[in-house]
Coordinates of C-alpha atoms in Angstrom, one line a residue:
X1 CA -53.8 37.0 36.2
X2 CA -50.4 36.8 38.3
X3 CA -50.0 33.8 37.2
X4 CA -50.3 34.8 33.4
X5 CA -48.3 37.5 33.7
X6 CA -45.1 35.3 35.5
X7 CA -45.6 32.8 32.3
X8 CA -45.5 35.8 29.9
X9 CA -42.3 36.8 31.9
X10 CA -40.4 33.0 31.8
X11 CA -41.6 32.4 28.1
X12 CA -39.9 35.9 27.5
X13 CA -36.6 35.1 29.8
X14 CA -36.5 31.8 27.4
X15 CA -37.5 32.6 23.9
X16 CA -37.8 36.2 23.6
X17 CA -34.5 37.2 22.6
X18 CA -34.7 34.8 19.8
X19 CA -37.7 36.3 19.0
X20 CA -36.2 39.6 18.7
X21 CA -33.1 38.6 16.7
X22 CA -35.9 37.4 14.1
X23 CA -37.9 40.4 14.7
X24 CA -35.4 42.6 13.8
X25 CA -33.8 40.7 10.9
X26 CA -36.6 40.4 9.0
X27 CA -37.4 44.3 9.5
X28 CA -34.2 45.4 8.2
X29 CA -34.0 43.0 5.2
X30 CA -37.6 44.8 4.0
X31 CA -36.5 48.3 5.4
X32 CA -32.5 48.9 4.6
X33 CA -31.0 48.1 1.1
X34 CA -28.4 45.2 1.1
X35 CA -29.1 44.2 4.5
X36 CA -28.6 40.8 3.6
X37 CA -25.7 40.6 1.3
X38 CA -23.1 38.5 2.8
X39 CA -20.2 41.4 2.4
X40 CA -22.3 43.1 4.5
X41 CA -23.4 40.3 7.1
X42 CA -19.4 40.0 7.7
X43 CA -19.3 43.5 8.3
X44 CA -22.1 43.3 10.7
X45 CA -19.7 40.7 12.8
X46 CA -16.9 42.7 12.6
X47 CA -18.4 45.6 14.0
X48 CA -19.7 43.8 17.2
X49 CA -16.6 41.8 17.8
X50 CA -15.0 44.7 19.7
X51 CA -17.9 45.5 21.4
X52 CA -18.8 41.7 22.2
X53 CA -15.4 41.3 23.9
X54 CA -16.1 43.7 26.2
X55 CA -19.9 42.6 27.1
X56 CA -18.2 39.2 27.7
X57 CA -16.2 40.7 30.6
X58 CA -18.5 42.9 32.0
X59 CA -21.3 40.3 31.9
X60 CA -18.6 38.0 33.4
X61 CA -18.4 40.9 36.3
X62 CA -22.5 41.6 36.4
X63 CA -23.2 37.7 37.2
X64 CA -21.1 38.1 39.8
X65 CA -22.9 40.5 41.2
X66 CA -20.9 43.8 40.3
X67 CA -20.7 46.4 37.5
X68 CA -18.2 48.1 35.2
X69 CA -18.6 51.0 34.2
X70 CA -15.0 51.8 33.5
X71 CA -14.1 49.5 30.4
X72 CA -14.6 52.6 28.0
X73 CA -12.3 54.8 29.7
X74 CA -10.1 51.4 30.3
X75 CA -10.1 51.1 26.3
X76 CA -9.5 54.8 25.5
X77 CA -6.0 55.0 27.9
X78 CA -5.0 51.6 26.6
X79 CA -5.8 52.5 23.3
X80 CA -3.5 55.9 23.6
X81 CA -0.7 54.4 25.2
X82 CA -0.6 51.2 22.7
X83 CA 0.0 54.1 19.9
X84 CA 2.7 55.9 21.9
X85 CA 4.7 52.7 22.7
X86 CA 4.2 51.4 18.5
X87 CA 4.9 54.9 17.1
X88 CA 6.9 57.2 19.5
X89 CA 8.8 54.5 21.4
X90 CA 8.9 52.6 18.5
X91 CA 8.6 49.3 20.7
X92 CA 8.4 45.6 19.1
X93 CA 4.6 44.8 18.3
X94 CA 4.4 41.8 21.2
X95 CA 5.8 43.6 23.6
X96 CA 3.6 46.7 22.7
X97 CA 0.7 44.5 23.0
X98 CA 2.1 42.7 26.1
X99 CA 2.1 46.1 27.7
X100 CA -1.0 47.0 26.6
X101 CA -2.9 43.4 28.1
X102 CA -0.7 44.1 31.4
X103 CA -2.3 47.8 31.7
X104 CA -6.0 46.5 31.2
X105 CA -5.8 44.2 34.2
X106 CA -4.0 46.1 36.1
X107 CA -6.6 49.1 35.8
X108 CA -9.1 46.1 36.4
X109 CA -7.3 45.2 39.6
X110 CA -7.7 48.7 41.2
X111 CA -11.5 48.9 40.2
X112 CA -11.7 45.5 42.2
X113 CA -9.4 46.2 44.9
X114 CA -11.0 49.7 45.6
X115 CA -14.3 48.1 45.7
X116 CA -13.0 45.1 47.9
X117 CA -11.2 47.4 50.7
X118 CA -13.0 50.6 51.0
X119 CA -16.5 48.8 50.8
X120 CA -17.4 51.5 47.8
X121 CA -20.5 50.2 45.7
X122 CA -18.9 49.1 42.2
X123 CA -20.7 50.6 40.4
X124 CA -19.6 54.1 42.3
X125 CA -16.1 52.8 42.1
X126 CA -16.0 52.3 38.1
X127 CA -18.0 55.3 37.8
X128 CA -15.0 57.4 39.1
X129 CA -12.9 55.0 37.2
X130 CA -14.5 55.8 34.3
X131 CA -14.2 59.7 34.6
X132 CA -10.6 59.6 35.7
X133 CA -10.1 57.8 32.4
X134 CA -11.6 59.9 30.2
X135 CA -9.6 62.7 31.2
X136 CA -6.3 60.8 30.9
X137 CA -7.2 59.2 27.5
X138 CA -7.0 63.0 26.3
X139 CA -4.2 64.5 28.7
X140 CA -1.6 61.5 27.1
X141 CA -1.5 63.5 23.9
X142 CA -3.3 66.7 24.4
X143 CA -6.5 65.4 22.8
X144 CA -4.9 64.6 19.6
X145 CA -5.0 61.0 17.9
X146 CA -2.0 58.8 17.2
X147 CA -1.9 57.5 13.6
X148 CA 0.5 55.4 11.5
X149 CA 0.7 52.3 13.1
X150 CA 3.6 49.2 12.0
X151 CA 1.9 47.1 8.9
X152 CA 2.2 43.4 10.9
X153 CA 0.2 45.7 14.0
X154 CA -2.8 46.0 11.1
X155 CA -3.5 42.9 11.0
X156 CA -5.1 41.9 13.9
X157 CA -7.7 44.5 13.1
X158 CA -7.9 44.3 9.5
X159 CA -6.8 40.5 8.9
X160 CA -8.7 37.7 7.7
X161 CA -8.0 34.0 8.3
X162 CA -9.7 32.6 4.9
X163 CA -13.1 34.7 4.7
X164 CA -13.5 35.6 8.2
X165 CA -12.4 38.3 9.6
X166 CA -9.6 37.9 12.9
X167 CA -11.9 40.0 15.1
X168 CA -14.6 38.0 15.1
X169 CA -12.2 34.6 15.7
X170 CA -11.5 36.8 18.7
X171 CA -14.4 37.6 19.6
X172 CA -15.5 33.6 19.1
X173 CA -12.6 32.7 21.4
X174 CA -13.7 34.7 24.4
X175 CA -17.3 33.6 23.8
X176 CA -16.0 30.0 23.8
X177 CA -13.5 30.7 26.9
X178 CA -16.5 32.6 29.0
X179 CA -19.1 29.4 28.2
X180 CA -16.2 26.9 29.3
X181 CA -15.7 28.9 32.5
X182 CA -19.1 29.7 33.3
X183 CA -20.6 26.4 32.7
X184 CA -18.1 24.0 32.8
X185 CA -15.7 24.9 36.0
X186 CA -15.7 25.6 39.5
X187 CA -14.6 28.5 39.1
X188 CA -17.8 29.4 37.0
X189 CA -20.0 28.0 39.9
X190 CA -18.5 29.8 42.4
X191 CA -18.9 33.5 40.3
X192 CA -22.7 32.4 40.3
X193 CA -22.8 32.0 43.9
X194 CA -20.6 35.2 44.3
X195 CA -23.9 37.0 42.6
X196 CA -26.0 35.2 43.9
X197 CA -25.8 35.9 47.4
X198 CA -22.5 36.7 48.7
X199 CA -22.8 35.9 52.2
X200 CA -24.2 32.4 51.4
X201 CA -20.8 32.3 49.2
X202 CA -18.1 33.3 52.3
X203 CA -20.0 30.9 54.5
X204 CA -19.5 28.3 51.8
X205 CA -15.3 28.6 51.9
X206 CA -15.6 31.1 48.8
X207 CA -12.4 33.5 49.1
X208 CA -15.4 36.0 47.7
X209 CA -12.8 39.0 47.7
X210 CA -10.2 37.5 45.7
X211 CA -13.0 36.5 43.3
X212 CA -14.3 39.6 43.0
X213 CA -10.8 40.9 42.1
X214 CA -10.5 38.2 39.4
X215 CA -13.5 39.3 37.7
X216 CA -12.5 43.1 37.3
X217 CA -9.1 42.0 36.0
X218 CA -10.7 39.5 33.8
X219 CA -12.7 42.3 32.7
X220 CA -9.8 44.9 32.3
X221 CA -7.7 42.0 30.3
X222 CA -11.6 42.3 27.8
X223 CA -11.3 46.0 27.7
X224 CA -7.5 45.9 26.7
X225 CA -7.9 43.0 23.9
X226 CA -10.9 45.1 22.1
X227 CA -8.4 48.4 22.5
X228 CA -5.9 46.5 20.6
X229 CA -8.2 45.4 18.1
X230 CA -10.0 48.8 17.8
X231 CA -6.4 50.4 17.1
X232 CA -5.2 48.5 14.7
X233 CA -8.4 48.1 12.9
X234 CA -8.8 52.5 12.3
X235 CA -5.3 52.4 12.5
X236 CA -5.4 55.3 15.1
X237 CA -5.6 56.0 18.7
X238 CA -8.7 58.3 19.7
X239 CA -9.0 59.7 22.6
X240 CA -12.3 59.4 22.2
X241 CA -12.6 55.4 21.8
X242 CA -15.0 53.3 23.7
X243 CA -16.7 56.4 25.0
X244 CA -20.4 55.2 24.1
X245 CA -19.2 51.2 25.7
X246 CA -20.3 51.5 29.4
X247 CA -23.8 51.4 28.8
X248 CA -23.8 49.7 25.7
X249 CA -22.4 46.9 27.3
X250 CA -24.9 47.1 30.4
X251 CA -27.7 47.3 27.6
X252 CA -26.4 43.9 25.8
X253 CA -25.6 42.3 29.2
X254 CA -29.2 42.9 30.6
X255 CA -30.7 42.4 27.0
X256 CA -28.9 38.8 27.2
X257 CA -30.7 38.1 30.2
X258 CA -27.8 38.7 32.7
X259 CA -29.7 39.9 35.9
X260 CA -28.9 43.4 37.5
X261 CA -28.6 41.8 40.6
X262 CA -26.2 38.8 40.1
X263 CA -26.4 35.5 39.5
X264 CA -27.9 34.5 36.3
X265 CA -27.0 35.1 33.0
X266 CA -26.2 32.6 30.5
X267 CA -22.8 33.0 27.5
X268 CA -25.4 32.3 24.6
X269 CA -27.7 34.8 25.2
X270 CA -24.6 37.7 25.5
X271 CA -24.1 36.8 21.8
X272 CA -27.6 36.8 20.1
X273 CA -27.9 40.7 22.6
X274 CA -24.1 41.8 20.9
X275 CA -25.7 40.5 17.4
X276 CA -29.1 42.2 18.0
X277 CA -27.9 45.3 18.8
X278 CA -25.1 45.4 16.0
X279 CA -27.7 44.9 13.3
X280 CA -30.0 47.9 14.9
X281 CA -26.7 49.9 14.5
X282 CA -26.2 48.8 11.0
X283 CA -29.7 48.8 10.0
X284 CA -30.4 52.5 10.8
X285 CA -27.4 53.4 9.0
X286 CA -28.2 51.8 6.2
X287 CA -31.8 53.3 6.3
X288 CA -30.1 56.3 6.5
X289 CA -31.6 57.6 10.3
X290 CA -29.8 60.0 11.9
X291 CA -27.5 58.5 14.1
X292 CA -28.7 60.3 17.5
X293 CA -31.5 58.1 16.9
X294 CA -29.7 54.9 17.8
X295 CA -29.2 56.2 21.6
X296 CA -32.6 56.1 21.8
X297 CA -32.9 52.8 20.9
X298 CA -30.6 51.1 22.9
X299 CA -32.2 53.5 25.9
X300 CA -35.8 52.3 25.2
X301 CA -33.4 48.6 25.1
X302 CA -31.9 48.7 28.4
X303 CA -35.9 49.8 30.2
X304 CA -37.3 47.8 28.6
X305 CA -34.8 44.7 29.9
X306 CA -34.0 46.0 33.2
X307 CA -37.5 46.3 33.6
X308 CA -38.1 42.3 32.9
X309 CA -35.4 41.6 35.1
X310 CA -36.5 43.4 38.2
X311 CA -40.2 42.3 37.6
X312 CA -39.0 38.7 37.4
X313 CA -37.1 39.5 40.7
X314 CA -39.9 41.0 42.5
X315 CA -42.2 38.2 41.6
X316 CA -39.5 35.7 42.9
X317 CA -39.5 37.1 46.3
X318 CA -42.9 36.8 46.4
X319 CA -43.1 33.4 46.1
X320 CA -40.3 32.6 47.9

């Protein structure tokens, strides 16, 4: 029986998020009208491109054995200061953006460092992160929204380079760059071992501070790119943006098999998660459900996948 049930769990780790994407496909092309038309297939991609950059950071942080929890509040002050420097300072749009990439790590950095010095669990430390965000996302500009950003600004939201859209070459990029890293390099090794047991990692000459620094800036750097992307694309700063991110991105994250406790985790399953859940949003729009019903979803979602992870953890340390 044990032994059934840890082959239902591997064959589930390995296939079932394929299964899934399938699964859910083939629902919505019965059950919403136009699922399938390719105008709105696109749009499906462009919606999750934002989104997808930032699982690709925090996944990036949660194989290494930490959490982020901050990269909504991260998108919402970087969002809100990108439209004050573009339409009240009136900066160029490189050095707007430049500015806005610099303030994503750097709010990354202090997540890391905090964590790093004090010895505060991450997931406390981006918690308070994440508050103390919130709040200054809506003190920049009293709660209101910046609009009117430059036309050339637009593009990078709005653009196409022949019939795809420039998010989703984005979003392909850091998809691309967090495979590279994660399979190809040292560096990607030694974020593994960071997750995987940390101790283990200092004794093997792993600078596992530093690392751990990397990752929340590398993560920050995520937020700030989809803040960009998100601004120029509804052509506003909200206050408001990225509010619903943190546990979307812990829901895609664990969906994609990247383990709550470090470690594991693989770039190719982060984008068949970001796609799944994407066509759930879309899909239940399109079907016309109320849109309070999606929340549940992606909360019967994360269970449902934390719950495989832990069980797959618990029935490692048995046999080990």
């Amino acid at each position: 029986m044990e032994a059934s049930k840890k082959s239902w769990v591997e064959i589930y780790k390995k296939y079932g998020i394929y299964i899934l994407l399938v699964l859910v496909c083939a629902f919505f092309s019965i059950a919403a009208p136009n699922f399938l038309s390719p105008t709105n297939l696109i749009n499906i991609l462009r919606q999750v491109s934002m989104f997808g950059i930032v699982v690709v950071g925090v996944a990036i942080v949660m194989i290494g054995g930490g959490m982020d929890l901050s990269v909504g509040g991260q998108m919402a002050v970087v969002g809100m200061i990108t439209g004050v420097m573009l339409c009240e300072w009136e900066l160029p749009i490189p050095v707007a953006a430049i500015g806005a990439m610099l303030i994503g790590i750097c709010f990354g950095l202090f997540n890391g460092i905090v964590a790093v010095k004090l010895k505060i669990m991450p997931i406390i430390v981006t918690l308070g992160t994440m508050l103390i965000l919130q709040g200054v996302a809506y003190i920049i500009t009293g709660g209101y929204p910046i609009t009117g950003m430059p036309d050339d600004f637009l593009m990078l939201g709005q653009g196409y380079i022949g019939v795809i859209p420039i998010p989703v070459i984005v979003f392909a990029i850091f998809i691309l760059f967090g495979w590279v890293v994660m399979n190809k390099t040292y560096l990607g090794r030694m974020i593994y071992a960071l997750g995987g047991n940390k101790e283990a990692a200092r004794l093997a000459g792993i600078n596992v501070n530093r690392l751990t620094v990397m990752v929340y800036a590398f993560a920050g750097f995520a937020a700030s790119i989809a803040a960009l992307i998100m601004v120029s694309r509804t052509n506003a700063s909200q206050p408001g943006a990225g509010s619903t991110y943190p546990f979307d991105c812990m829901t895609a994250a664990c969906l994609g098999g990247i383990s709550m406790a470090g470690g594991e985790g693989k770039m190719s399953g982060i984008v068949i998660s970001v796609i799944i859940l994407g066509i759930l949003d879309n899909g239940l729009v399109l079907m016309g459900v109320n849109t309070n019903f999606q929340s549940v979803v992606k909360g019967i979602i994360l269970l449902f996948a934390v719950a495989i992870d832990c069980y797959q953890g618990s029935a490692k340390k048995k046999t080990a």
